């Protein structure tokens, strides 16, 4: 599969994560930086039939209008993008920005959602044809949406398509409409956000009907990554966790989005599901997400774990994680594009359970322990190389 041109189509293509991923890809291609943070460059995954850095062609959808090179300047000011890299990739960012098309926004779209989906799918297929790509992997890195109420049309593909054709209905949130359009364009889909996205029975049916793989959701980059390593330690040592409280401080676009309680609810639910699964039982786990604009791209998480040992002895663990979330997320976006492309090439269909390694709320899997997820990823990847 090396040397086979492969598309990476980003939903939210002008956001911080997308801009960091594209900048990093261009820098890797030019040999300016090492592949630090890229799981697909680990020795355990060496020799897999993955598209190379030079094989990936990038486009996308976004409702934002700030060009990629201007967004990259802001990221450089925030410490995410080194200034020497910015200068080297600026022209490449402009070329990618020329491949970004207007995304779907329910407030500006008139008519049935089916029309919007056809436009989105047409943008992707035109991109694929224009560049002679073997396949296109669509990755959602857009802003987190609020949870959506369940409606019967979410459960059956026929009912969903009937509702999409009704101009009076808005049956899918933007993330799910993007997934629907991607599948109709014949493209695998990856949801890096906690939004509803592809996590609907009707969309699973469409993916299987079209013979396409998909993966998700909610990229695991910071606090939750640490939790998936530490929580199994407590259960393995038969220590009882009494509570696990946390506070997240963040700025930038994520901070502004998650300041809205409705949007934050998706993230909080994702984190809570994972912790309960890791500990094997529900525990009090209050978590606060606070927008601190001064932090910019920096995200700080503080956790306090109260636990009980032999004879009821009360003890605690505290940790602080401070990271640049876009820097942590961007290489995983590239990894997911490469691995999902290889899965599509190999003929895999439906949810890619093994890629749960990358997610807080893994679709198709109840496994949250990082070590176990790592082993499953390596086993699965070894099968791709056969």
Tab-separated table of C-alpha atoms in Angstrom:
chain	number	residue	atom	x	y	z
A	1	UNK	CA	0.000	0.000	0.000
A	2	UNK	CA	3.039	2.272	0.220
A	3	UNK	CA	3.102	4.810	-2.601
A	4	UNK	CA	-0.690	4.522	-2.961
A	5	UNK	CA	-2.131	8.057	-2.835
A	6	UNK	CA	-4.570	8.351	0.071
A	7	UNK	CA	-6.847	11.206	1.021
A	8	UNK	CA	-7.265	12.599	4.517
A	9	UNK	CA	-10.457	14.659	4.649
A	10	UNK	CA	-10.817	16.640	7.876
A	11	UNK	CA	-14.149	17.822	9.272
A	12	UNK	CA	-13.163	20.997	11.098
A	13	UNK	CA	-10.201	21.418	8.759
A	14	UNK	CA	-9.303	24.930	9.929
A	15	UNK	CA	-9.361	24.176	13.658
A	16	UNK	CA	-6.359	23.859	15.947
A	17	UNK	CA	-6.081	20.066	15.858
A	18	UNK	CA	-6.442	19.911	12.079
A	19	UNK	CA	-3.955	22.732	11.514
A	20	UNK	CA	-1.425	21.079	13.821
A	21	UNK	CA	-1.912	17.730	12.079
A	22	UNK	CA	-1.460	19.226	8.603
A	23	UNK	CA	1.552	21.283	9.696
A	24	UNK	CA	3.087	18.201	11.268
A	25	UNK	CA	2.437	16.118	8.174
A	26	UNK	CA	4.144	18.698	5.973
A	27	UNK	CA	7.087	18.895	8.374
A	28	UNK	CA	7.426	15.095	8.516
A	29	UNK	CA	7.283	14.918	4.743
A	30	UNK	CA	10.125	17.444	4.514
A	31	UNK	CA	12.202	15.659	7.160
A	32	UNK	CA	12.121	18.701	9.460
A	33	UNK	CA	10.938	16.910	12.600
A	34	UNK	CA	11.001	13.391	14.061
A	35	UNK	CA	7.751	11.415	14.278
A	36	UNK	CA	7.480	11.869	18.052
A	37	UNK	CA	3.970	10.991	19.232
A	38	UNK	CA	3.105	8.959	16.110
A	39	UNK	CA	2.130	5.470	17.260
A	40	UNK	CA	2.369	4.102	13.705
A	41	UNK	CA	6.116	4.770	13.809
A	42	UNK	CA	6.623	2.459	16.820
A	43	UNK	CA	8.816	-0.617	16.137
A	44	UNK	CA	5.864	-2.874	16.968
A	45	UNK	CA	4.016	-1.489	13.932
A	46	UNK	CA	6.977	-1.464	11.577
A	47	UNK	CA	6.444	-3.089	8.206
A	48	UNK	CA	2.688	-2.541	8.056
A	49	UNK	CA	1.179	-1.625	4.674
A	50	UNK	CA	0.456	1.974	5.654
A	51	UNK	CA	0.392	5.027	3.403
A	52	UNK	CA	3.572	7.045	3.836
A	53	UNK	CA	3.705	10.697	4.775
A	54	UNK	CA	4.214	11.632	1.141
A	55	UNK	CA	1.154	9.595	0.110
A	56	UNK	CA	-1.358	11.571	2.199
A	57	UNK	CA	-3.301	14.315	0.395
A	58	UNK	CA	-5.367	16.601	2.633
A	59	UNK	CA	-8.660	18.432	2.180
A	60	UNK	CA	-11.696	19.046	4.321
A	61	UNK	CA	-14.836	20.863	5.371
A	62	UNK	CA	-15.209	23.750	7.811
A	63	UNK	CA	-17.664	26.514	8.587
A	64	UNK	CA	-14.782	28.745	9.730
A	65	UNK	CA	-13.097	31.045	7.236
A	66	UNK	CA	-9.713	31.704	8.891
A	67	UNK	CA	-7.101	30.284	6.464
A	68	UNK	CA	-4.825	27.516	7.671
A	69	UNK	CA	-1.660	29.606	7.492
A	70	UNK	CA	-3.246	32.279	9.700
A	71	UNK	CA	-4.438	29.667	12.183
A	72	UNK	CA	-0.904	28.241	12.193
A	73	UNK	CA	0.485	31.660	13.115
A	74	UNK	CA	-1.762	31.672	16.197
A	75	UNK	CA	-0.587	28.170	17.098
A	76	UNK	CA	3.025	29.288	16.786
A	77	UNK	CA	2.310	32.143	19.176
A	78	UNK	CA	0.766	29.605	21.572
A	79	UNK	CA	3.836	27.371	21.547
A	80	UNK	CA	2.261	24.512	19.586
A	81	UNK	CA	4.072	25.061	16.296
A	82	UNK	CA	7.802	25.916	16.209
A	83	UNK	CA	8.457	29.127	14.282
A	84	UNK	CA	11.060	27.494	12.026
A	85	UNK	CA	8.480	24.875	11.037
A	86	UNK	CA	5.829	27.516	10.377
A	87	UNK	CA	8.040	29.227	7.821
A	88	UNK	CA	8.790	25.959	6.067
A	89	UNK	CA	5.175	24.747	5.817
A	90	UNK	CA	3.351	28.005	5.151
A	91	UNK	CA	3.050	27.485	1.395
A	92	UNK	CA	1.928	23.885	1.897
A	93	UNK	CA	-0.775	25.074	4.297
A	94	UNK	CA	-2.063	27.464	1.641
A	95	UNK	CA	-2.255	24.593	-0.856
A	96	UNK	CA	-4.236	22.474	1.605
A	97	UNK	CA	-6.498	25.407	2.437
A	98	UNK	CA	-7.436	25.580	-1.245
A	99	UNK	CA	-8.892	22.081	-0.788
A	100	UNK	CA	-11.160	23.113	2.116
A	101	UNK	CA	-14.854	23.473	1.287
A	102	UNK	CA	-17.719	25.048	3.209
A	103	UNK	CA	-19.075	22.724	5.865
A	104	UNK	CA	-22.648	22.170	6.979
A	105	UNK	CA	-24.231	24.483	9.535
A	106	UNK	CA	-27.913	23.958	10.367
A	107	UNK	CA	-28.481	27.695	10.852
A	108	UNK	CA	-27.435	28.548	7.302
A	109	UNK	CA	-28.791	25.544	5.396
A	110	UNK	CA	-32.204	25.738	3.754
A	111	UNK	CA	-34.001	22.643	2.524
A	112	UNK	CA	-33.748	18.989	3.515
A	113	UNK	CA	-30.635	17.631	5.163
A	114	UNK	CA	-30.377	15.120	2.327
A	115	UNK	CA	-29.391	17.981	0.017
A	116	UNK	CA	-26.618	19.050	2.383
A	117	UNK	CA	-25.367	15.470	2.629
A	118	UNK	CA	-25.224	15.176	-1.167
A	119	UNK	CA	-23.188	18.377	-1.378
A	120	UNK	CA	-20.750	17.215	1.287
A	121	UNK	CA	-20.362	13.809	-0.373
A	122	UNK	CA	-19.853	15.449	-3.763
A	123	UNK	CA	-17.035	17.595	-2.348
A	124	UNK	CA	-15.253	14.471	-1.128
A	125	UNK	CA	-15.690	12.451	-4.314
A	126	UNK	CA	-14.524	15.407	-6.426
A	127	UNK	CA	-11.418	15.643	-4.215
A	128	UNK	CA	-10.761	11.925	-4.645
A	129	UNK	CA	-11.171	12.092	-8.416
A	130	UNK	CA	-9.168	15.291	-8.802
A	131	UNK	CA	-6.123	13.783	-7.092
A	132	UNK	CA	-6.504	10.193	-8.325
A	133	UNK	CA	-6.715	8.832	-4.772
A	134	UNK	CA	-7.089	5.153	-3.977
A	135	UNK	CA	-9.300	6.022	-1.009
A	136	UNK	CA	-10.196	8.881	1.323
A	137	UNK	CA	-10.415	8.579	5.115
A	138	UNK	CA	-12.719	11.180	6.679
A	139	UNK	CA	-11.772	12.255	10.213
A	140	UNK	CA	-14.000	14.453	12.372
A	141	UNK	CA	-11.964	16.933	14.448
A	142	UNK	CA	-14.636	19.631	14.679
A	143	UNK	CA	-15.907	21.286	17.859
A	144	UNK	CA	-17.731	19.149	20.419
A	145	UNK	CA	-21.518	19.123	20.048
A	146	UNK	CA	-24.112	18.763	22.793
A	147	UNK	CA	-25.661	15.296	23.181
A	148	UNK	CA	-28.653	14.808	20.900
A	149	UNK	CA	-31.962	13.222	21.941
A	150	UNK	CA	-32.676	9.815	20.495
A	151	UNK	CA	-35.292	9.614	17.763
A	152	UNK	CA	-36.592	6.421	16.108
A	153	UNK	CA	-35.040	7.406	12.760
A	154	UNK	CA	-31.586	6.931	14.306
A	155	UNK	CA	-32.222	3.196	14.572
A	156	UNK	CA	-33.081	2.261	10.974
A	157	UNK	CA	-31.422	3.381	7.763
A	158	UNK	CA	-34.629	3.525	5.745
A	159	UNK	CA	-36.375	5.669	8.355
A	160	UNK	CA	-33.330	7.910	8.615
A	161	UNK	CA	-33.175	8.542	4.879
A	162	UNK	CA	-36.885	9.295	4.792
A	163	UNK	CA	-36.432	11.854	7.579
A	164	UNK	CA	-33.398	13.385	5.854
A	165	UNK	CA	-35.535	14.043	2.777
A	166	UNK	CA	-38.090	15.988	4.819
A	167	UNK	CA	-37.274	19.733	4.696
A	168	UNK	CA	-39.101	20.281	7.979
A	169	UNK	CA	-36.807	17.941	9.938
A	170	UNK	CA	-33.270	18.185	11.323
A	171	UNK	CA	-32.817	14.578	12.295
A	172	UNK	CA	-28.988	14.509	12.380
A	173	UNK	CA	-26.512	16.795	14.148
A	174	UNK	CA	-23.675	18.104	11.940
A	175	UNK	CA	-21.227	15.397	13.071
A	176	UNK	CA	-23.634	12.618	12.081
A	177	UNK	CA	-24.521	14.294	8.794
A	178	UNK	CA	-20.795	14.413	8.038
A	179	UNK	CA	-20.538	10.694	8.778
A	180	UNK	CA	-23.557	9.944	6.595
A	181	UNK	CA	-22.053	11.956	3.720
A	182	UNK	CA	-18.664	10.254	4.096
A	183	UNK	CA	-20.192	6.781	3.968
A	184	UNK	CA	-22.266	7.712	0.927
A	185	UNK	CA	-19.067	8.898	-0.729
A	186	UNK	CA	-17.561	5.448	-0.116
A	187	UNK	CA	-15.172	6.646	2.601
A	188	UNK	CA	-14.190	5.189	5.974
A	189	UNK	CA	-14.987	7.510	8.870
A	190	UNK	CA	-13.170	8.278	12.135
A	191	UNK	CA	-14.745	10.338	14.923
A	192	UNK	CA	-12.076	12.002	17.064
A	193	UNK	CA	-14.715	13.947	19.032
A	194	UNK	CA	-17.255	12.976	21.711
A	195	UNK	CA	-20.088	14.156	19.454
A	196	UNK	CA	-22.751	11.715	18.268
A	197	UNK	CA	-21.066	11.301	14.888
A	198	UNK	CA	-21.262	7.789	13.519
A	199	UNK	CA	-22.475	6.232	16.784
A	200	UNK	CA	-26.002	5.552	15.538
A	201	UNK	CA	-27.416	2.148	14.550
A	202	UNK	CA	-28.606	3.499	11.191
A	203	UNK	CA	-25.107	4.705	10.316
A	204	UNK	CA	-23.558	1.411	11.403
A	205	UNK	CA	-25.993	-0.275	8.992
A	206	UNK	CA	-24.956	2.115	6.215
A	207	UNK	CA	-21.253	1.423	6.821
A	208	UNK	CA	-21.862	-2.318	6.605
A	209	UNK	CA	-24.047	-1.903	3.518
A	210	UNK	CA	-21.263	0.046	1.797
A	211	UNK	CA	-18.494	-2.283	3.018
A	212	UNK	CA	-16.694	0.436	4.992
A	213	UNK	CA	-14.793	0.477	8.295
A	214	UNK	CA	-15.143	3.189	10.913
A	215	UNK	CA	-13.694	4.060	14.323
A	216	UNK	CA	-14.250	6.387	17.276
A	217	UNK	CA	-14.772	8.191	19.509
A	218	UNK	CA	-13.295	11.072	21.526
A	219	UNK	CA	-9.525	11.084	21.151
A	220	UNK	CA	-7.662	10.098	24.325
A	221	UNK	CA	-4.841	12.592	24.755
A	222	UNK	CA	-4.374	13.745	28.357
A	223	UNK	CA	-6.121	13.230	31.685
A	224	UNK	CA	-8.096	10.207	30.491
A	225	UNK	CA	-4.933	8.630	29.085
A	226	UNK	CA	-3.410	8.790	32.567
A	227	UNK	CA	-6.593	7.402	34.121
A	228	UNK	CA	-6.558	4.366	31.816
A	229	UNK	CA	-3.070	3.547	33.099
A	230	UNK	CA	-3.641	4.268	36.795
A	231	UNK	CA	-7.141	2.868	37.364
A	232	UNK	CA	-6.135	-0.747	36.544
A	233	UNK	CA	-3.377	-0.414	39.156
A	234	UNK	CA	-5.971	0.082	41.878
A	235	UNK	CA	-8.194	-2.786	40.738
A	236	UNK	CA	-5.199	-5.084	40.179
A	237	UNK	CA	-3.983	-4.478	43.716
A	238	UNK	CA	-7.501	-4.905	45.191
A	239	UNK	CA	-7.535	-1.327	46.468
A	240	UNK	CA	-10.943	0.298	46.702
A	241	UNK	CA	-11.305	3.660	44.981
A	242	UNK	CA	-13.775	5.743	46.985
A	243	UNK	CA	-13.864	8.815	44.720
A	244	UNK	CA	-12.019	10.257	41.738
A	245	UNK	CA	-12.457	14.004	41.377
A	246	UNK	CA	-11.005	16.177	38.660
A	247	UNK	CA	-10.723	19.703	37.379
A	248	UNK	CA	-9.808	20.663	33.803
A	249	UNK	CA	-8.530	24.147	32.988
A	250	UNK	CA	-8.250	25.055	29.338
A	251	UNK	CA	-8.401	27.978	26.944
A	252	UNK	CA	-8.510	28.332	23.177
A	253	UNK	CA	-11.418	27.140	21.060
A	254	UNK	CA	-12.002	24.066	23.230
A	255	UNK	CA	-12.274	26.197	26.342
A	256	UNK	CA	-14.799	28.497	24.716
A	257	UNK	CA	-16.865	25.586	23.375
A	258	UNK	CA	-16.866	23.590	26.607
A	259	UNK	CA	-17.794	26.651	28.662
A	260	UNK	CA	-21.327	25.936	27.435
A	261	UNK	CA	-22.725	23.249	29.774
A	262	UNK	CA	-24.645	21.607	26.911
A	263	UNK	CA	-21.440	21.095	24.900
A	264	UNK	CA	-19.435	20.071	27.970
A	265	UNK	CA	-21.995	17.369	28.741
A	266	UNK	CA	-20.755	15.215	25.836
A	267	UNK	CA	-17.202	15.332	27.164
A	268	UNK	CA	-18.244	14.666	30.764
A	269	UNK	CA	-20.337	11.656	29.767
A	270	UNK	CA	-17.475	10.214	27.734
A	271	UNK	CA	-15.016	10.513	30.617
A	272	UNK	CA	-17.480	9.126	33.193
A	273	UNK	CA	-18.286	6.028	31.128
A	274	UNK	CA	-14.607	5.186	30.806
A	275	UNK	CA	-13.801	5.568	34.495
A	276	UNK	CA	-16.718	3.413	35.611
A	277	UNK	CA	-15.678	0.686	33.164
A	278	UNK	CA	-12.077	0.829	34.407
A	279	UNK	CA	-13.009	0.536	38.085
A	280	UNK	CA	-15.729	-2.043	37.568
A	281	UNK	CA	-18.272	-0.065	39.576
A	282	UNK	CA	-19.625	3.479	39.780
A	283	UNK	CA	-17.750	5.792	42.139
A	284	UNK	CA	-18.322	9.476	42.894
A	285	UNK	CA	-16.369	11.220	40.145
A	286	UNK	CA	-17.160	14.947	40.011
A	287	UNK	CA	-15.379	16.662	37.143
A	288	UNK	CA	-15.301	20.388	36.384
A	289	UNK	CA	-14.257	21.935	33.084
A	290	UNK	CA	-13.357	25.621	33.310
A	291	UNK	CA	-12.534	28.003	30.490
A	292	UNK	CA	-9.414	30.060	31.263
A	293	UNK	CA	-8.743	32.091	28.093
A	294	UNK	CA	-5.280	33.095	29.310
A	295	UNK	CA	-4.127	29.465	28.988
A	296	UNK	CA	-4.578	29.499	25.208
A	297	UNK	CA	-3.604	26.086	23.842
A	298	UNK	CA	-2.425	24.756	27.226
A	299	UNK	CA	-4.675	22.294	29.054
A	300	UNK	CA	-4.147	21.455	32.725
A	301	UNK	CA	-5.917	18.614	34.505
A	302	UNK	CA	-5.751	17.979	38.255
A	303	UNK	CA	-7.077	14.739	39.731
A	304	UNK	CA	-7.610	13.688	43.346
A	305	UNK	CA	-8.105	9.958	43.946
A	306	UNK	CA	-9.309	8.826	47.357
A	307	UNK	CA	-8.763	5.117	47.984
A	308	UNK	CA	-8.976	2.577	50.768
A	309	UNK	CA	-6.495	-0.144	51.683
A	310	UNK	CA	-6.149	-2.983	54.183
A	311	UNK	CA	-8.023	-2.494	57.468
A	312	UNK	CA	-9.858	0.476	55.952
A	313	UNK	CA	-6.772	2.679	55.781
A	314	UNK	CA	-7.635	5.883	53.897
A	315	UNK	CA	-5.095	7.171	51.383
A	316	UNK	CA	-4.983	9.403	48.316
A	317	UNK	CA	-3.203	10.035	45.059
A	318	UNK	CA	-3.016	13.366	43.261
A	319	UNK	CA	-1.596	14.148	39.856
A	320	UNK	CA	-1.386	17.124	37.527
A	321	UNK	CA	-1.160	16.839	33.752
A	322	UNK	CA	-0.286	19.900	31.703
A	323	UNK	CA	-0.117	19.536	27.957
A	324	UNK	CA	-0.711	21.158	24.604
A	325	UNK	CA	-3.793	19.297	23.499
A	326	UNK	CA	-3.401	19.955	19.777
A	327	UNK	CA	0.186	18.660	19.917
A	328	UNK	CA	-1.008	15.482	21.624
A	329	UNK	CA	-3.992	14.970	19.313
A	330	UNK	CA	-2.465	15.774	15.912
A	331	UNK	CA	-0.161	12.734	15.565
A	332	UNK	CA	-3.036	10.453	16.570
A	333	UNK	CA	-5.154	11.912	13.753
A	334	UNK	CA	-2.393	10.968	11.316
A	335	UNK	CA	-2.104	7.508	12.900
A	336	UNK	CA	-5.830	6.914	12.606
A	337	UNK	CA	-5.880	7.980	8.968
A	338	UNK	CA	-3.060	5.553	8.137
A	339	UNK	CA	-4.478	2.604	10.095
A	340	UNK	CA	-8.039	3.100	8.870
A	341	UNK	CA	-6.792	3.324	5.277
A	342	UNK	CA	-4.972	0.012	5.769
A	343	UNK	CA	-8.117	-1.557	7.259
A	344	UNK	CA	-10.141	-0.387	4.254
A	345	UNK	CA	-7.525	-1.778	1.890
A	346	UNK	CA	-7.687	-5.105	3.752
A	347	UNK	CA	-11.477	-5.259	3.340
A	348	UNK	CA	-12.460	-4.747	6.977
A	349	UNK	CA	-16.054	-3.626	7.488
A	350	UNK	CA	-17.845	-2.022	10.422
A	351	UNK	CA	-16.413	-0.718	13.670
A	352	UNK	CA	-12.655	-1.152	14.145
A	353	UNK	CA	-12.605	-2.348	17.746
A	354	UNK	CA	-8.812	-2.403	17.994
A	355	UNK	CA	-8.586	1.320	17.343
A	356	UNK	CA	-10.289	1.830	20.708
A	357	UNK	CA	-6.681	2.316	21.856
A	358	UNK	CA	-6.995	5.917	20.645
A	359	UNK	CA	-10.332	6.812	22.259
A	360	UNK	CA	-11.952	7.692	25.592
A	361	UNK	CA	-15.295	6.173	24.579
A	362	UNK	CA	-14.280	3.389	22.169
A	363	UNK	CA	-16.973	2.230	19.777
A	364	UNK	CA	-17.397	-1.535	19.619
A	365	UNK	CA	-15.408	-2.207	22.782
A	366	UNK	CA	-15.833	-2.152	26.554
A	367	UNK	CA	-12.063	-2.344	27.079
A	368	UNK	CA	-10.569	0.839	28.551
A	369	UNK	CA	-7.338	-0.438	30.164
A	370	UNK	CA	-4.466	1.106	28.235
A	371	UNK	CA	-2.146	-1.896	28.438
A	372	UNK	CA	-4.856	-4.262	27.192
A	373	UNK	CA	-5.804	-1.835	24.412
A	374	UNK	CA	-2.159	-1.614	23.355
A	375	UNK	CA	-1.871	-5.391	23.098
A	376	UNK	CA	-5.097	-5.593	21.082
A	377	UNK	CA	-3.886	-2.875	18.694
A	378	UNK	CA	-0.604	-4.690	18.072
A	379	UNK	CA	-2.346	-8.047	17.469
A	380	UNK	CA	-4.800	-6.488	15.050
A	381	UNK	CA	-2.116	-4.548	13.210
A	382	UNK	CA	0.007	-7.661	12.818
A	383	UNK	CA	-2.901	-9.249	10.963
A	384	UNK	CA	-2.992	-6.342	8.521
A	385	UNK	CA	0.550	-7.103	7.454
A	386	UNK	CA	-0.178	-10.677	6.452
